[in-house]
mmCIF file of C-alpha atoms in Angstrom:
data_model
loop_
_atom_site.group_PDB
_atom_site.id
_atom_site.type_symbol
_atom_site.label_atom_id
_atom_site.label_comp_id
_atom_site.label_asym_id
_atom_site.label_seq_id
_atom_site.Cartn_x
_atom_site.Cartn_y
_atom_site.Cartn_z
ATOM 1 C CA MET T 1 70.059 -20.263 -72.988
ATOM 2 C CA ILE T 2 71.247 -23.467 -74.657
ATOM 3 C CA ALA T 3 69.287 -22.471 -77.774
ATOM 4 C CA ILE T 4 71.317 -19.250 -78.005
ATOM 5 C CA PHE T 5 74.615 -21.173 -77.953
ATOM 6 C CA ILE T 6 73.305 -23.558 -80.612
ATOM 7 C CA LEU T 7 72.265 -20.716 -82.921
ATOM 8 C CA GLY T 8 75.622 -19.007 -82.299
ATOM 9 C CA PHE T 9 77.443 -22.232 -83.210
ATOM 10 C CA LEU T 10 75.446 -22.471 -86.456
ATOM 11 C CA LEU T 11 76.393 -18.887 -87.347
ATOM 12 C CA VAL T 12 80.084 -19.733 -86.865
ATOM 13 C CA LEU T 13 79.666 -22.947 -88.880
ATOM 14 C CA ASN T 14 78.059 -20.868 -91.645
ATOM 15 C CA TYR T 15 81.370 -19.117 -92.346
ATOM 16 C CA THR T 16 83.430 -22.292 -92.645
ATOM 17 C CA ASN T 17 83.973 -24.278 -95.850
ATOM 18 C CA ILE T 18 81.217 -26.764 -95.045
ATOM 19 C CA LYS T 19 79.019 -27.718 -97.986
ATOM 20 C CA ARG T 20 75.807 -25.667 -97.941
ATOM 21 C CA SER T 21 73.443 -28.641 -98.136
ATOM 22 C CA SER T 22 75.366 -30.289 -95.287
ATOM 23 C CA LEU T 23 75.083 -27.096 -93.233
ATOM 24 C CA TYR T 24 71.303 -27.071 -93.648
ATOM 25 C CA ILE T 25 70.983 -30.737 -92.679
ATOM 26 C CA VAL T 26 73.311 -30.351 -89.671
ATOM 27 C CA SER T 27 71.396 -27.242 -88.529
ATOM 28 C CA VAL T 28 68.048 -29.022 -88.612
ATOM 29 C CA LEU T 29 69.473 -32.115 -86.881
ATOM 30 C CA ILE T 30 71.095 -30.121 -84.049
ATOM 31 C CA LEU T 31 67.943 -28.082 -83.438
ATOM 32 C CA SER T 32 65.835 -31.268 -83.563
ATOM 33 C CA VAL T 33 68.028 -32.944 -80.927
ATOM 34 C CA TYR T 34 67.609 -29.884 -78.724
ATOM 35 C CA ALA T 35 63.830 -30.036 -79.252
ATOM 36 C CA LEU T 36 63.895 -33.652 -78.066
ATOM 37 C CA PHE T 37 65.204 -32.616 -74.632
ATOM 38 C CA PHE T 38 63.469 -29.254 -74.298
ATOM 39 C CA GLN T 39 60.925 -29.073 -71.467
ATOM 40 C CA PRO T 40 58.473 -26.136 -71.780
ATOM 41 C CA ASN T 41 57.140 -24.344 -68.728
ATOM 42 C CA LYS T 42 53.443 -23.607 -68.166
ATOM 43 C CA GLU T 43 53.609 -20.299 -70.041
ATOM 44 C CA PHE T 44 54.280 -22.001 -73.368
ATOM 45 C CA ASP T 45 51.648 -23.082 -75.896
ATOM 46 C CA LEU T 46 53.840 -26.142 -76.293
ATOM 47 C CA TYR T 47 53.155 -27.123 -72.670
ATOM 48 C CA ARG T 48 49.397 -27.124 -73.349
ATOM 49 C CA ILE T 49 49.885 -29.020 -76.603
ATOM 50 C CA TYR T 50 51.929 -31.703 -74.822
ATOM 51 C CA ASN T 51 49.128 -32.129 -72.273
ATOM 52 C CA MET T 52 46.561 -32.382 -75.057
ATOM 53 C CA LEU T 53 48.608 -35.073 -76.847
ATOM 54 C CA GLU T 54 48.782 -37.090 -73.616
ATOM 55 C CA ARG T 55 45.002 -37.028 -73.284
ATOM 56 C CA MET T 56 44.270 -38.008 -76.892
ATOM 57 C CA ARG T 57 46.890 -40.744 -77.126
ATOM 58 C CA ASN T 58 44.560 -43.689 -76.476
ATOM 59 C CA ILE T 59 41.431 -42.563 -78.342
ATOM 60 C CA ASP T 60 40.469 -42.710 -82.009
ATOM 61 C CA LEU T 61 40.162 -39.764 -84.399
ATOM 62 C CA GLN T 62 36.385 -39.483 -84.149
ATOM 63 C CA GLU T 63 36.496 -39.271 -80.373
ATOM 64 C CA THR T 64 39.373 -36.794 -80.641
ATOM 65 C CA LEU T 65 37.220 -34.479 -82.763
ATOM 66 C CA ILE T 66 34.391 -34.666 -80.222
ATOM 67 C CA ARG T 67 36.320 -34.392 -76.962
ATOM 68 C CA PHE T 68 38.769 -31.739 -78.139
ATOM 69 C CA GLU T 69 36.458 -29.662 -80.311
ATOM 70 C CA ILE T 70 37.109 -26.444 -78.357
ATOM 71 C CA GLU T 71 40.872 -26.893 -78.050
ATOM 72 C CA LEU T 72 41.221 -27.855 -81.725
ATOM 73 C CA GLN T 73 38.872 -25.016 -82.758
ATOM 74 C CA GLY T 74 37.098 -27.218 -85.286
ATOM 75 C CA LEU T 75 40.171 -27.255 -87.550
ATOM 76 C CA GLY T 76 40.202 -30.710 -89.123
ATOM 77 C CA VAL T 77 43.757 -30.774 -90.469
ATOM 78 C CA TRP T 78 45.181 -29.600 -87.125
ATOM 79 C CA ALA T 79 43.076 -32.246 -85.351
ATOM 80 C CA ALA T 80 44.265 -35.015 -87.675
ATOM 81 C CA PHE T 81 47.879 -33.845 -87.333
ATOM 82 C CA CYS T 82 47.714 -33.923 -83.521
ATOM 83 C CA HIS T 83 46.009 -37.324 -83.586
ATOM 84 C CA VAL T 84 48.727 -38.823 -85.798
ATOM 85 C CA VAL T 85 51.557 -37.262 -83.775
ATOM 86 C CA SER T 86 50.060 -38.578 -80.519
ATOM 87 C CA ARG T 87 50.633 -42.108 -81.863
ATOM 88 C CA PHE T 88 54.416 -41.582 -81.602
ATOM 89 C CA GLN T 89 54.215 -42.126 -77.830
ATOM 90 C CA PHE T 90 56.495 -39.163 -77.039
ATOM 91 C CA ASN T 91 55.267 -35.584 -77.011
ATOM 92 C CA GLN T 92 58.484 -34.039 -78.319
ATOM 93 C CA ALA T 93 57.696 -35.434 -81.772
ATOM 94 C CA ILE T 94 55.444 -32.464 -82.513
ATOM 95 C CA PHE T 95 58.188 -29.965 -81.613
ATOM 96 C CA ILE T 96 60.731 -31.854 -83.726
ATOM 97 C CA LEU T 97 58.342 -31.788 -86.692
ATOM 98 C CA ALA T 98 57.886 -28.045 -86.162
ATOM 99 C CA ILE T 99 61.664 -27.505 -86.154
ATOM 100 C CA ILE T 100 62.066 -29.546 -89.343
ATOM 101 C CA SER T 101 59.281 -27.700 -91.152
ATOM 102 C CA VAL T 102 60.205 -24.176 -89.973
ATOM 103 C CA TYR T 103 63.952 -24.292 -90.599
ATOM 104 C CA GLY T 104 63.852 -26.932 -93.336
ATOM 105 C CA ALA T 105 61.299 -24.998 -95.390
ATOM 106 C CA GLN T 106 63.323 -21.787 -95.117
ATOM 107 C CA PHE T 107 66.543 -23.534 -96.167
ATOM 108 C CA LYS T 108 64.710 -25.179 -99.078
ATOM 109 C CA LEU T 109 63.322 -21.779 -100.087
ATOM 110 C CA LEU T 110 66.859 -20.359 -100.052
ATOM 111 C CA SER T 111 68.136 -23.255 -102.173
ATOM 112 C CA MET T 112 65.364 -22.720 -104.727
ATOM 113 C CA ALA T 113 66.048 -18.978 -104.929
ATOM 114 C CA LYS T 114 69.773 -19.668 -105.312
ATOM 115 C CA GLU T 115 69.063 -21.975 -108.233
ATOM 116 C CA ASP T 116 66.579 -19.620 -109.917
ATOM 117 C CA PHE T 117 68.339 -16.281 -109.438
ATOM 118 C CA GLY T 118 71.994 -17.275 -109.221
ATOM 119 C CA ILE T 119 72.553 -16.175 -105.623
ATOM 120 C CA SER T 120 76.264 -16.456 -104.866
ATOM 121 C CA ARG T 121 77.764 -18.489 -102.022
ATOM 122 C CA ARG T 122 78.767 -15.271 -100.263
ATOM 123 C CA ALA T 123 75.239 -13.848 -100.442
ATOM 124 C CA GLU T 124 73.832 -17.249 -99.429
ATOM 125 C CA ARG T 125 75.853 -17.083 -96.230
ATOM 126 C CA TRP T 126 74.275 -13.741 -95.401
ATOM 127 C CA VAL T 127 70.785 -15.131 -96.024
ATOM 128 C CA PHE T 128 71.515 -18.090 -93.730
ATOM 129 C CA ALA T 129 72.535 -15.595 -91.040
ATOM 130 C CA PHE T 130 69.352 -13.629 -91.777
ATOM 131 C CA ILE T 131 67.256 -16.759 -91.193
ATOM 132 C CA ILE T 132 69.045 -17.698 -87.966
ATOM 133 C CA LEU T 133 68.912 -14.172 -86.543
ATOM 134 C CA THR T 134 65.273 -13.408 -87.418
ATOM 135 C CA THR T 135 63.588 -16.762 -86.731
ATOM 136 C CA ASP T 136 62.336 -16.504 -83.155
ATOM 137 C CA PHE T 137 63.005 -19.844 -81.476
ATOM 138 C CA VAL T 138 60.378 -19.066 -78.837
ATOM 139 C CA ASN T 139 57.841 -18.507 -81.611
ATOM 140 C CA VAL T 140 58.596 -21.975 -83.003
ATOM 141 C CA THR T 141 57.229 -23.439 -79.758
ATOM 142 C CA THR T 142 53.773 -22.128 -80.727
ATOM 143 C CA ILE T 143 53.906 -24.826 -83.449
ATOM 144 C CA ARG T 144 50.970 -23.949 -85.707
ATOM 145 C CA ASN T 145 51.383 -20.312 -86.636
ATOM 146 C CA ILE T 146 55.044 -20.435 -87.670
ATOM 147 C CA MET T 147 54.616 -23.813 -89.399
ATOM 148 C CA VAL T 148 51.830 -22.365 -91.535
ATOM 149 C CA PHE T 149 53.974 -19.365 -92.486
ATOM 150 C CA THR T 150 57.059 -21.314 -93.556
ATOM 151 C CA LEU T 151 55.065 -23.921 -95.486
ATOM 152 C CA PHE T 152 52.928 -21.225 -97.104
ATOM 153 C CA ALA T 153 56.037 -19.301 -98.223
ATOM 154 C CA LEU T 154 57.543 -22.444 -99.741
ATOM 155 C CA VAL T 155 54.342 -23.349 -101.599
ATOM 156 C CA LEU T 156 53.794 -19.735 -102.685
ATOM 157 C CA TYR T 157 57.261 -19.665 -104.242
ATOM 158 C CA THR T 158 56.502 -22.864 -106.154
ATOM 159 C CA ASP T 159 53.164 -21.382 -107.231
ATOM 160 C CA ILE T 160 53.901 -17.803 -108.324
ATOM 161 C CA VAL T 161 57.652 -17.847 -108.999
ATOM 162 C CA ARG T 162 58.269 -21.283 -110.488
ATOM 163 C CA LYS T 163 54.655 -21.670 -111.687
ATOM 164 C CA ARG T 164 54.654 -25.407 -111.055
ATOM 165 C CA LYS T 165 52.215 -27.864 -109.448
ATOM 166 C CA ARG T 166 49.461 -25.244 -109.249
ATOM 167 C CA ILE T 167 46.679 -27.681 -108.286
ATOM 168 C CA LEU T 168 48.800 -29.203 -105.517
ATOM 169 C CA CYS T 169 49.717 -25.711 -104.281
ATOM 170 C CA TRP T 170 46.053 -24.755 -103.946
ATOM 171 C CA ALA T 171 45.320 -28.017 -102.149
ATOM 172 C CA VAL T 172 48.032 -27.109 -99.632
ATOM 173 C CA TYR T 173 46.618 -23.571 -99.258
ATOM 174 C CA VAL T 174 43.227 -25.027 -98.351
ATOM 175 C CA ALA T 175 44.777 -27.545 -95.951
ATOM 176 C CA LEU T 176 46.730 -24.793 -94.196
ATOM 177 C CA MET T 177 43.500 -22.860 -93.563
ATOM 178 C CA PHE T 178 42.308 -25.857 -91.525
ATOM 179 C CA PHE T 179 45.650 -26.056 -89.715
ATOM 180 C CA HIS T 180 45.682 -22.443 -88.470
ATOM 181 C CA ASN T 181 43.171 -19.742 -89.316
ATOM 182 C CA SER T 182 45.852 -17.112 -90.022
ATOM 183 C CA ALA T 183 46.217 -18.863 -93.397
ATOM 184 C CA VAL T 184 42.780 -17.481 -94.367
ATOM 185 C CA VAL T 185 44.293 -13.985 -94.630
ATOM 186 C CA LEU T 186 47.160 -15.293 -96.749
ATOM 187 C CA VAL T 187 44.827 -17.119 -99.119
ATOM 188 C CA VAL T 188 42.827 -13.891 -99.560
ATOM 189 C CA PHE T 189 46.086 -12.164 -100.543
ATOM 190 C CA ARG T 190 46.819 -14.976 -102.992
ATOM 191 C CA LEU T 191 43.368 -14.529 -104.559
ATOM 192 C CA LEU T 192 44.093 -10.810 -104.970
ATOM 193 C CA MET T 193 47.131 -11.818 -107.033
ATOM 194 C CA PHE T 194 44.736 -12.885 -109.811
ATOM 195 C CA LEU T 195 44.034 -9.190 -110.404
ATOM 196 C CA PRO T 196 46.220 -7.450 -113.024
ATOM 197 C CA LEU T 197 48.418 -5.845 -110.372
ATOM 198 C CA GLU T 198 51.075 -4.934 -112.904
ATOM 199 C CA ARG T 199 48.885 -1.873 -113.488
ATOM 200 C CA ASN T 200 50.132 0.700 -111.023
ATOM 201 C CA ARG T 201 46.782 2.343 -110.291
ATOM 202 C CA LEU T 202 45.017 -0.933 -109.516
ATOM 203 C CA ARG T 203 47.947 -2.134 -107.416
ATOM 204 C CA TYR T 204 47.888 1.036 -105.332
ATOM 205 C CA VAL T 205 44.116 0.690 -104.839
ATOM 206 C CA VAL T 206 44.603 -2.879 -103.592
ATOM 207 C CA TYR T 207 47.431 -1.776 -101.292
ATOM 208 C CA ALA T 208 45.229 0.977 -99.857
ATOM 209 C CA ALA T 209 42.373 -1.471 -99.264
ATOM 210 C CA VAL T 210 44.705 -3.916 -97.549
ATOM 211 C CA ALA T 211 46.217 -1.135 -95.418
ATOM 212 C CA LEU T 212 42.791 0.038 -94.238
ATOM 213 C CA TRP T 213 41.554 -3.413 -93.186
ATOM 214 C CA SER T 214 41.549 -2.521 -89.476
ATOM 215 C CA LEU T 215 38.819 0.089 -90.056
ATOM 216 C CA SER T 216 36.392 -2.692 -91.013
ATOM 217 C CA LEU T 217 37.378 -5.034 -88.176
ATOM 218 C CA GLY T 218 34.198 -4.419 -86.139
ATOM 219 C CA TRP T 219 31.987 -5.031 -89.178
ATOM 220 C CA LEU T 220 33.931 -8.197 -90.031
ATOM 221 C CA ILE T 221 33.461 -9.574 -86.504
ATOM 222 C CA GLU T 222 29.692 -9.015 -86.765
ATOM 223 C CA VAL T 223 29.500 -10.754 -90.154
ATOM 224 C CA LEU T 224 31.506 -13.772 -89.024
ATOM 225 C CA ALA T 225 29.403 -14.101 -85.866
ATOM 226 C CA ASP T 226 26.528 -15.455 -87.986
ATOM 227 C CA SER T 227 28.669 -17.937 -89.933
ATOM 228 C CA SER T 228 27.910 -21.657 -89.681
ATOM 229 C CA SER T 229 31.307 -22.635 -91.110
ATOM 230 C CA PRO T 230 33.661 -24.138 -88.496
ATOM 231 C CA LEU T 231 36.603 -22.399 -90.166
ATOM 232 C CA LEU T 232 34.973 -18.941 -90.179
ATOM 233 C CA ALA T 233 33.679 -19.513 -86.658
ATOM 234 C CA ALA T 234 37.263 -20.179 -85.544
ATOM 235 C CA VAL T 235 38.395 -16.977 -87.270
ATOM 236 C CA HIS T 236 35.611 -15.065 -85.475
ATOM 237 C CA GLN T 237 36.640 -16.544 -82.127
ATOM 238 C CA ARG T 238 40.237 -15.458 -82.684
ATOM 239 C CA LEU T 239 39.310 -11.945 -83.764
ATOM 240 C CA VAL T 240 37.147 -11.458 -80.690
ATOM 241 C CA ALA T 241 39.879 -12.826 -78.419
ATOM 242 C CA TYR T 242 42.613 -10.686 -79.957
ATOM 243 C CA THR T 243 40.615 -7.459 -79.783
ATOM 244 C CA THR T 244 39.653 -7.637 -76.105
ATOM 245 C CA ASP T 245 41.583 -5.480 -73.651
ATOM 246 C CA GLU T 246 42.657 -8.482 -71.572
ATOM 247 C CA ARG T 247 44.087 -10.319 -74.552
ATOM 248 C CA ILE T 248 45.880 -7.253 -75.848
ATOM 249 C CA GLU T 249 47.451 -6.661 -72.448
ATOM 250 C CA GLY T 250 48.551 -10.300 -72.272
ATOM 251 C CA TRP T 251 50.158 -10.276 -75.706
ATOM 252 C CA LEU T 252 51.662 -6.805 -75.754
ATOM 253 C CA GLY T 253 52.295 -6.128 -72.095
ATOM 254 C CA GLY T 254 55.968 -6.977 -72.464
ATOM 255 C CA PHE T 255 58.297 -4.324 -73.804
ATOM 256 C CA TRP T 256 60.548 -6.886 -75.514
ATOM 257 C CA VAL T 257 57.670 -8.591 -77.336
ATOM 258 C CA GLN T 258 56.576 -5.237 -78.758
ATOM 259 C CA THR T 259 60.160 -4.382 -79.671
ATOM 260 C CA GLU T 260 60.587 -7.608 -81.636
ATOM 261 C CA PHE T 261 57.372 -6.893 -83.555
ATOM 262 C CA TYR T 262 58.549 -3.440 -84.638
ATOM 263 C CA ILE T 263 62.063 -4.639 -85.515
ATOM 264 C CA GLN T 264 60.709 -7.400 -87.767
ATOM 265 C CA LEU T 265 58.324 -4.962 -89.426
ATOM 266 C CA VAL T 266 61.144 -2.509 -90.130
ATOM 267 C CA ILE T 267 63.367 -5.329 -91.466
ATOM 268 C CA GLY T 268 60.683 -6.149 -94.029
ATOM 269 C CA LEU T 269 60.174 -2.508 -94.987
ATOM 270 C CA VAL T 270 63.888 -1.753 -95.355
ATOM 271 C CA THR T 271 64.405 -4.893 -97.472
ATOM 272 C CA ILE T 272 61.635 -3.734 -99.815
ATOM 273 C CA ALA T 273 63.155 -0.228 -99.912
ATOM 274 C CA TYR T 274 66.534 -1.790 -100.759
ATOM 275 C CA TYR T 275 64.920 -3.510 -103.765
ATOM 276 C CA LEU T 276 63.159 -0.341 -104.931
ATOM 277 C CA LEU T 277 66.500 1.524 -105.010
ATOM 278 C CA ILE T 278 67.667 -0.791 -107.804
ATOM 279 C CA ARG T 279 67.095 0.352 -111.361
ATOM 280 C CA LYS T 280 63.673 -0.778 -112.576
ATOM 281 C CA SER T 281 65.159 -2.334 -115.712
ATOM 282 C CA ASP T 282 67.368 -4.597 -113.561
ATOM 283 C CA ARG T 283 64.743 -5.813 -111.108
ATOM 284 C CA LYS T 284 63.372 -8.693 -113.205
ATOM 285 C CA GLU T 285 66.696 -10.532 -113.149
ATOM 286 C CA ILE T 286 66.997 -10.028 -109.397
ATOM 287 C CA MET T 287 63.667 -11.368 -108.098
ATOM 288 C CA ASN T 288 60.259 -12.338 -109.430
ATOM 289 C CA SER T 289 58.017 -9.244 -109.337
ATOM 290 C CA ARG T 290 54.965 -11.203 -108.118
ATOM 291 C CA TRP T 291 56.894 -12.328 -105.036
ATOM 292 C CA VAL T 292 57.722 -8.697 -104.301
ATOM 293 C CA VAL T 293 54.081 -7.620 -104.835
ATOM 294 C CA PHE T 294 52.880 -10.234 -102.321
ATOM 295 C CA LEU T 295 55.586 -9.110 -99.878
ATOM 296 C CA GLN T 296 54.527 -5.476 -100.292
ATOM 297 C CA MET T 297 50.895 -6.438 -99.729
ATOM 298 C CA LEU T 298 51.845 -8.213 -96.506
ATOM 299 C CA ALA T 299 53.907 -5.197 -95.399
ATOM 300 C CA VAL T 300 51.062 -2.700 -95.896
ATOM 301 C CA PHE T 301 48.725 -5.129 -94.093
ATOM 302 C CA CYS T 302 51.047 -5.049 -91.069
ATOM 303 C CA LEU T 303 51.384 -1.269 -91.292
ATOM 304 C CA GLY T 304 47.615 -0.863 -91.499
ATOM 305 C CA GLY T 305 47.189 -2.985 -88.408
ATOM 306 C CA LEU T 306 49.406 -0.969 -86.082
ATOM 307 C CA ALA T 307 46.212 0.060 -84.280
ATOM 308 C CA ASN T 308 45.587 -3.686 -83.621
ATOM 309 C CA PRO T 309 49.141 -4.992 -83.183
ATOM 310 C CA VAL T 310 48.039 -8.130 -81.371
ATOM 311 C CA ILE T 311 46.791 -9.410 -84.743
ATOM 312 C CA THR T 312 49.451 -8.056 -87.083
ATOM 313 C CA ARG T 313 52.291 -9.168 -84.802
ATOM 314 C CA ARG T 314 51.449 -12.715 -85.808
ATOM 315 C CA PHE T 315 52.287 -11.935 -89.443
ATOM 316 C CA THR T 316 55.663 -10.194 -89.074
ATOM 317 C CA PRO T 317 57.536 -13.562 -88.936
ATOM 318 C CA LEU T 318 56.200 -14.301 -92.440
ATOM 319 C CA LEU T 319 57.342 -10.854 -93.513
ATOM 320 C CA CYS T 320 60.898 -11.796 -92.486
ATOM 321 C CA ILE T 321 60.659 -15.253 -94.052
ATOM 322 C CA MET T 322 59.673 -13.810 -97.431
ATOM 323 C CA ALA T 323 62.087 -10.878 -97.116
ATOM 324 C CA SER T 324 65.043 -13.211 -96.519
ATOM 325 C CA ILE T 325 65.402 -14.331 -100.132
ATOM 326 C CA LEU T 326 64.692 -10.831 -101.453
ATOM 327 C CA TYR T 327 67.492 -9.643 -99.173
ATOM 328 C CA GLY T 328 69.773 -12.311 -100.661
ATOM 329 C CA ALA T 329 68.821 -11.335 -104.208
ATOM 330 C CA ASN T 330 69.414 -7.642 -103.478
ATOM 331 C CA LEU T 331 72.762 -8.375 -101.880
ATOM 332 C CA ASN T 332 73.782 -10.663 -104.726
ATOM 333 C CA TYR T 333 73.044 -7.901 -107.229
ATOM 334 C CA SER T 334 75.124 -5.352 -105.318
ATOM 335 C CA MET T 335 78.016 -7.798 -104.996
ATOM 336 C CA ARG T 336 77.895 -8.668 -108.679
ATOM 337 C CA LEU T 337 78.007 -5.125 -109.996
ATOM 338 C CA GLU T 338 80.943 -2.892 -109.206
ATOM 339 C CA SER T 339 79.940 0.380 -110.841
ATOM 340 C CA ALA T 340 79.749 3.564 -108.769
ATOM 341 C CA ASP T 341 76.069 3.779 -109.612
ATOM 342 C CA THR T 342 75.391 0.469 -107.916
ATOM 343 C CA ASN T 343 77.149 1.316 -104.684
ATOM 344 C CA THR T 344 75.100 4.399 -103.894
ATOM 345 C CA PRO T 345 75.125 5.752 -100.309
ATOM 346 C CA SER T 346 71.380 5.115 -99.950
ATOM 347 C CA ARG T 347 71.836 1.460 -100.813
ATOM 348 C CA ARG T 348 74.707 1.151 -98.371
ATOM 349 C CA VAL T 349 72.475 2.636 -95.677
ATOM 350 C CA CYS T 350 69.841 -0.044 -96.383
ATOM 351 C CA TYR T 351 72.475 -2.793 -96.384
ATOM 352 C CA ILE T 352 74.003 -1.709 -93.080
ATOM 353 C CA GLY T 353 70.579 -0.934 -91.613
ATOM 354 C CA ILE T 354 69.250 -4.434 -92.280
ATOM 355 C CA PHE T 355 72.361 -5.979 -90.739
ATOM 356 C CA LEU T 356 72.002 -3.879 -87.585
ATOM 357 C CA LEU T 357 68.294 -4.718 -87.369
ATOM 358 C CA MET T 358 69.102 -8.426 -87.660
ATOM 359 C CA LEU T 359 71.497 -8.101 -84.722
ATOM 360 C CA ALA T 360 68.920 -6.113 -82.738
ATOM 361 C CA ASN T 361 66.265 -8.763 -83.394
ATOM 362 C CA ALA T 362 68.683 -11.472 -82.238
ATOM 363 C CA ALA T 363 69.438 -9.478 -79.079
ATOM 364 C CA VAL T 364 65.715 -9.268 -78.304
ATOM 365 C CA GLN T 365 65.442 -13.039 -78.802
ATOM 366 C CA VAL T 366 68.262 -13.547 -76.292
ATOM 367 C CA VAL T 367 66.290 -11.554 -73.721
ATOM 368 C CA LEU T 368 63.050 -13.409 -74.505
ATOM 369 C CA CYS T 369 64.796 -16.773 -74.329
ATOM 370 C CA ARG T 370 66.317 -15.863 -70.987
ATOM 371 C CA TYR T 371 62.935 -14.841 -69.565
ATOM 372 C CA SER T 372 61.391 -17.999 -70.981
ATOM 373 C CA LEU T 373 64.052 -20.233 -69.400
ATOM 374 C CA LEU T 374 65.204 -21.552 -72.761
#
């Protein structure tokens, strides 16, 4: 429950006159100190990771790759990361690094969007609250998945919005695929962005294909079963694990876990709807259209996977991460314009709806944290 009080304190601090950059640094430092003293129970992935770090602490990288091949799933970047972190001599270092990357990357993303799209201080406060209320602290303890999402979102913004350091961005994309195999799906989406998606018909065809991915899941598992690539073999192993009845029951057996999944999905969808209510001629100044297209692609992917929620649930945190700055841009636009046309009832419904969903998501996290002895 200490984590809940910390996040509540940060929300209060958000509405003081503290400098925004100082708020972000203080937030990361406080959460990092908490991570230093946090002791996971046996139900946490973090508990298993701590045990793995203890066992690899006194061996070299080559022996690490051999002895921990199954646990590391043949993912070289993840293996190298664990090997380096094990040299720190205290296991909490990996959790602290996860906290820094997850919250730090989101705050950096907000700062970049503020600079590029002129997000006001008032709207920035709301986005900070959005980040605090939708980032599941329990999910951060899984380390890899959420780290990949926040880093991918930051690099994607640099790539498709700012259009800078393209070669470096692609190098990071590739590295992330060997950190956690969920990045493979995201890289496929990024490759689809090379298509001329500004054409409505083609964009809708791509959306439909992405939405119907679950229909080809059995075929995909069969194809990957014959792959000799360690990366694709790891993807195959995950797909098989996440589509078995036992795994599904383990992941989705809890009512609150399912509830959080649906709330985060609806938050993403309502944020997109909020944007679409704005006049088309005004959208370019609000947010980069390619960012919105990627967000829409991710949303239809999650919608199309409702029949296999154990897989798509892993991607709803990224949906919220990417939706956070779109939410800020939408809100900034509504605050900036005062005409009756801007403040339409439908837009107010979206605005209030997102706020209520943020509170509901936070309430679910309180329950999950309590059950997890946080």
